[in-house]
mmCIF file with all atom_site columns, C-alpha atoms in Angstrom:
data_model
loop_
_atom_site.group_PDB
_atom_site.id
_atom_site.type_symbol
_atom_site.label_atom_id
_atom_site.label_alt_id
_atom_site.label_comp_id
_atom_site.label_asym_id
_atom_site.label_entity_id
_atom_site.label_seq_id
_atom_site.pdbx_PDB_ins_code
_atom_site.Cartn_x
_atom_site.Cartn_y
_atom_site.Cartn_z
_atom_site.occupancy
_atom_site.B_iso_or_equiv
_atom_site.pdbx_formal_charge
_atom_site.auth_seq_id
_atom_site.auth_comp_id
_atom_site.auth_asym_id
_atom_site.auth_atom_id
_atom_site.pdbx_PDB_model_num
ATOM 1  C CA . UNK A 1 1  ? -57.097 97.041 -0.977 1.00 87.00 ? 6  UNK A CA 1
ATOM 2  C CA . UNK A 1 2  ? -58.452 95.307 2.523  1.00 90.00 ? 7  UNK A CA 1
ATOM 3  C CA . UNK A 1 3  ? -56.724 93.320 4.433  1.00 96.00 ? 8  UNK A CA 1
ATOM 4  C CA . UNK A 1 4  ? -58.185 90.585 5.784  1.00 96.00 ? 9  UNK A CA 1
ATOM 5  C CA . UNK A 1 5  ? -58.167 91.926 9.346  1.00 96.00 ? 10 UNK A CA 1
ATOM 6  C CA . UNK A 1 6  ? -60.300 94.797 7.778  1.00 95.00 ? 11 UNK A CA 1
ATOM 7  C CA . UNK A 1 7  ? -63.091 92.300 6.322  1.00 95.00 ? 12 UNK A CA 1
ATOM 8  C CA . UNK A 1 8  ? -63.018 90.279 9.676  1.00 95.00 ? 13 UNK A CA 1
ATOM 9  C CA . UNK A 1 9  ? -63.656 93.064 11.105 1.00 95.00 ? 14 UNK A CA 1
ATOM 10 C CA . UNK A 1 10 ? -66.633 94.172 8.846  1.00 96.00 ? 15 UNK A CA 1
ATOM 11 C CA . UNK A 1 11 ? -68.666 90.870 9.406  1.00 95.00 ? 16 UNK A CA 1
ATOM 12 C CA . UNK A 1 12 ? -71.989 91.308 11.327 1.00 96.00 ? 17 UNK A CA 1
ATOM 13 C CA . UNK A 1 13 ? -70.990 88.703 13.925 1.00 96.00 ? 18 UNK A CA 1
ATOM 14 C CA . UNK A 1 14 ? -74.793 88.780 15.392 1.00 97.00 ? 19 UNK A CA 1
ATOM 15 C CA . UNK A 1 15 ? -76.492 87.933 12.314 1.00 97.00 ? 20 UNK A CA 1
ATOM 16 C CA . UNK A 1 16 ? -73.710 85.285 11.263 1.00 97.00 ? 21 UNK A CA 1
ATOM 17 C CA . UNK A 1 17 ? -74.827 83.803 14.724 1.00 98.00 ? 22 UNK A CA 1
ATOM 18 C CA . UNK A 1 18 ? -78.615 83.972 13.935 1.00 98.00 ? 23 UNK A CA 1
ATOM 19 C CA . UNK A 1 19 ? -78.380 82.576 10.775 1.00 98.00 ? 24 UNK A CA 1
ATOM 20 C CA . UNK A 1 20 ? -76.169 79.755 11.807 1.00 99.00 ? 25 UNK A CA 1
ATOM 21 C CA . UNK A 1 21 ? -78.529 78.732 14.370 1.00 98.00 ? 26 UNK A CA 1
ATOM 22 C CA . UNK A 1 22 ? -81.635 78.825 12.354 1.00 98.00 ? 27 UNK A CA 1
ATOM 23 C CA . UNK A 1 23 ? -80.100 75.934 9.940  1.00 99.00 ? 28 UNK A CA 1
ATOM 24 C CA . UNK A 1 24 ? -82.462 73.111 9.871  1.00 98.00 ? 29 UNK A CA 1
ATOM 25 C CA . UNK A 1 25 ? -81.774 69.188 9.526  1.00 98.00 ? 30 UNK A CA 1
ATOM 26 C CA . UNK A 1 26 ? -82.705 69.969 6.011  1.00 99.00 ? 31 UNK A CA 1
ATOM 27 C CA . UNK A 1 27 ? -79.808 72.147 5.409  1.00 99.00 ? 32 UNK A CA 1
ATOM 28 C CA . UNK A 1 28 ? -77.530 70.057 6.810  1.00 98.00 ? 33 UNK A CA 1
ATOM 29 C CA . UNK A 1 29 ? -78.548 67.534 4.018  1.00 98.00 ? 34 UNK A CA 1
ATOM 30 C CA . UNK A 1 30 ? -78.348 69.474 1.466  1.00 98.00 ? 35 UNK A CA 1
ATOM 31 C CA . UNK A 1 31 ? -74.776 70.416 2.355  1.00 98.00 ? 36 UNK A CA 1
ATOM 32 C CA . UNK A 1 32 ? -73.533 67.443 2.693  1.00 97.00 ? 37 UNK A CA 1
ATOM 33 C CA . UNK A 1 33 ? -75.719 66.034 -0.798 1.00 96.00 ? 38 UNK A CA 1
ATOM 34 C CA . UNK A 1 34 ? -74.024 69.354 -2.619 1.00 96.00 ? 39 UNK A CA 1
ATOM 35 C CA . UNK A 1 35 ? -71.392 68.747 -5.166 1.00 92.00 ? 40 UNK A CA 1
ATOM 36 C CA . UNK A 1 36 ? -70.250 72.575 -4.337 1.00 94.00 ? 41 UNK A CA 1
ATOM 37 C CA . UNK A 1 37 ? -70.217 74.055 -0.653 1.00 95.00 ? 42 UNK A CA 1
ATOM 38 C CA . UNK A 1 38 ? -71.846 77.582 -0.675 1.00 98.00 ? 43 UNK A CA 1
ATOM 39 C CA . UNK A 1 39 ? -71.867 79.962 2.097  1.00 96.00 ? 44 UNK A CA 1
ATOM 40 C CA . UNK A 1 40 ? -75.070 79.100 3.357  1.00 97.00 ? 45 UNK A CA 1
ATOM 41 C CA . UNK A 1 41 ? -73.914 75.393 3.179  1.00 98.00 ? 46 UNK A CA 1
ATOM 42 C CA . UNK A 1 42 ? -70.678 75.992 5.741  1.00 97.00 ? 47 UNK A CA 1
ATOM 43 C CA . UNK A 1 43 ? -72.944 77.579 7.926  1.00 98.00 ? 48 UNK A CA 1
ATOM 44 C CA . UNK A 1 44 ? -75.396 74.861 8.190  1.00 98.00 ? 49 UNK A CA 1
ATOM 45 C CA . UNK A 1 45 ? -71.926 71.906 8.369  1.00 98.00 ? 50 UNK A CA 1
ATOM 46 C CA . UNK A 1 46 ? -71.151 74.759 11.137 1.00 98.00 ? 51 UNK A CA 1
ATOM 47 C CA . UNK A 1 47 ? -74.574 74.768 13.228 1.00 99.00 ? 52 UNK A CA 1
ATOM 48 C CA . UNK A 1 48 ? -75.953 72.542 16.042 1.00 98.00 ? 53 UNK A CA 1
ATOM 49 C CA . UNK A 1 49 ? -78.505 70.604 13.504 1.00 98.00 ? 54 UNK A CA 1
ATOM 50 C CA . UNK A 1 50 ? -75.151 69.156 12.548 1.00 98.00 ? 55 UNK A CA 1
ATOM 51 C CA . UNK A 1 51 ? -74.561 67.370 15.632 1.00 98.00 ? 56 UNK A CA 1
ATOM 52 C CA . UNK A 1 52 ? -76.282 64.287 14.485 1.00 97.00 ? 57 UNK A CA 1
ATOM 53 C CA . UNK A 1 53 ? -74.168 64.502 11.705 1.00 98.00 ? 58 UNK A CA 1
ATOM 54 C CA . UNK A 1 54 ? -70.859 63.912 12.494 1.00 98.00 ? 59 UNK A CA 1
ATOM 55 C CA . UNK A 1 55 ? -70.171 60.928 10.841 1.00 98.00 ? 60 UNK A CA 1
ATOM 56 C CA . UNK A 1 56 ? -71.384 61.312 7.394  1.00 96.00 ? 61 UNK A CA 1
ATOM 57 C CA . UNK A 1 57 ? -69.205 64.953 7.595  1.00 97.00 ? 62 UNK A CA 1
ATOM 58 C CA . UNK A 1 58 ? -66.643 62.735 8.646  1.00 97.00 ? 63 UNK A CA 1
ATOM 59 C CA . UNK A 1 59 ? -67.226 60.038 5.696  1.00 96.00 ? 64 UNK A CA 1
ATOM 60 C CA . UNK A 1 60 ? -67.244 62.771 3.494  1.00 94.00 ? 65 UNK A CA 1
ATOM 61 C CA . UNK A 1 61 ? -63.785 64.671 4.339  1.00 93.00 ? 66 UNK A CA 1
ATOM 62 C CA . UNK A 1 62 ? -62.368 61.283 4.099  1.00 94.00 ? 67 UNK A CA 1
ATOM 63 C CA . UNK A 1 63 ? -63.378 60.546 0.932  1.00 92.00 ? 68 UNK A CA 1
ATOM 64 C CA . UNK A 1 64 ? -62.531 64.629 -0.285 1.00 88.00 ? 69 UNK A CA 1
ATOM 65 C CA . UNK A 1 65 ? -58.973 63.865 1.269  1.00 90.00 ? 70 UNK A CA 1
ATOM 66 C CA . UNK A 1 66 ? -58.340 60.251 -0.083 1.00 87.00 ? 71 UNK A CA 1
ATOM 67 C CA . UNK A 1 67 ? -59.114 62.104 -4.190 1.00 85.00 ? 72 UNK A CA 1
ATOM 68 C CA . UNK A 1 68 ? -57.134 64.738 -2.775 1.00 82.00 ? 73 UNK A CA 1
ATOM 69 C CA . UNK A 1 69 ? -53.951 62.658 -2.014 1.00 81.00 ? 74 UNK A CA 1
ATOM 70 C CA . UNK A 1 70 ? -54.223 60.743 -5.444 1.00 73.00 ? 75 UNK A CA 1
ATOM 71 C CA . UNK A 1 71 ? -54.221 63.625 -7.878 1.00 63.00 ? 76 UNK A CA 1
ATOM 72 C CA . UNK A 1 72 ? -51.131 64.252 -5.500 1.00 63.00 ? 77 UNK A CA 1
ATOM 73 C CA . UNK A 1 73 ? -49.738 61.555 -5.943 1.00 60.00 ? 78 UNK A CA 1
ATOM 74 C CA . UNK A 1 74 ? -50.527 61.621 -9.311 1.00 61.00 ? 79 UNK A CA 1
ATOM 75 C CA . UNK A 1 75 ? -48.374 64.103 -9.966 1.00 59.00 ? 80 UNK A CA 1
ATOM 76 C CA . UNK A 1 76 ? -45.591 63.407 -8.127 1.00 58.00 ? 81 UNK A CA 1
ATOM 77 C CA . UNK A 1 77 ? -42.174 62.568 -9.926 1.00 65.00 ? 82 UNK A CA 1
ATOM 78 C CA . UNK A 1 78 ? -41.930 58.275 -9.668 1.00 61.00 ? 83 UNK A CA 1
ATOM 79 C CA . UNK A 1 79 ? -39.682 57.090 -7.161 1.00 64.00 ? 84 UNK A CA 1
ATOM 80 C CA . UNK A 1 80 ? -36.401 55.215 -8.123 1.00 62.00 ? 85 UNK A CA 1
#
């Protein structure tokens, strides 16, 4: 079995580069409109076509976070 180290290691750095900056505007929508992040969509959230996107990335980690906490809170034991 790999470690992780060992997969780091095996990642084509240059062509992780290339393809992150060839994400489009386009991309970056569709990320952020996807119910499901993919690869492809953390590399476009990750490139500089999402620079003018800060703040609906940001609008949508809060909300992720704030469903997050409930369904934490959920399940935590009521306090006396």
């Amino acid at each position: 079995m790999k470690t992780f180290t060992d997969r780091w290691r095996q990642l084509e750095w240059d062509d992780i580069r290339l393809r992150i900056n060839g994400k489009t505007a386009a991309d970056v929508e569709r990320a952020l409109n996807a119910a499901h992040l993919s690869r492809d969509d953390l590399m476009a959230l990750l490139s500089p076509a999402a620079a003018d996107y800060l703040e609906p990335m940001a609008q949508r980690a809060q909300k992720l976070t704030r469903q997050r906490l409930a369904l934490i809170h959920l399940g935590a034991p009521a306090r006396p």
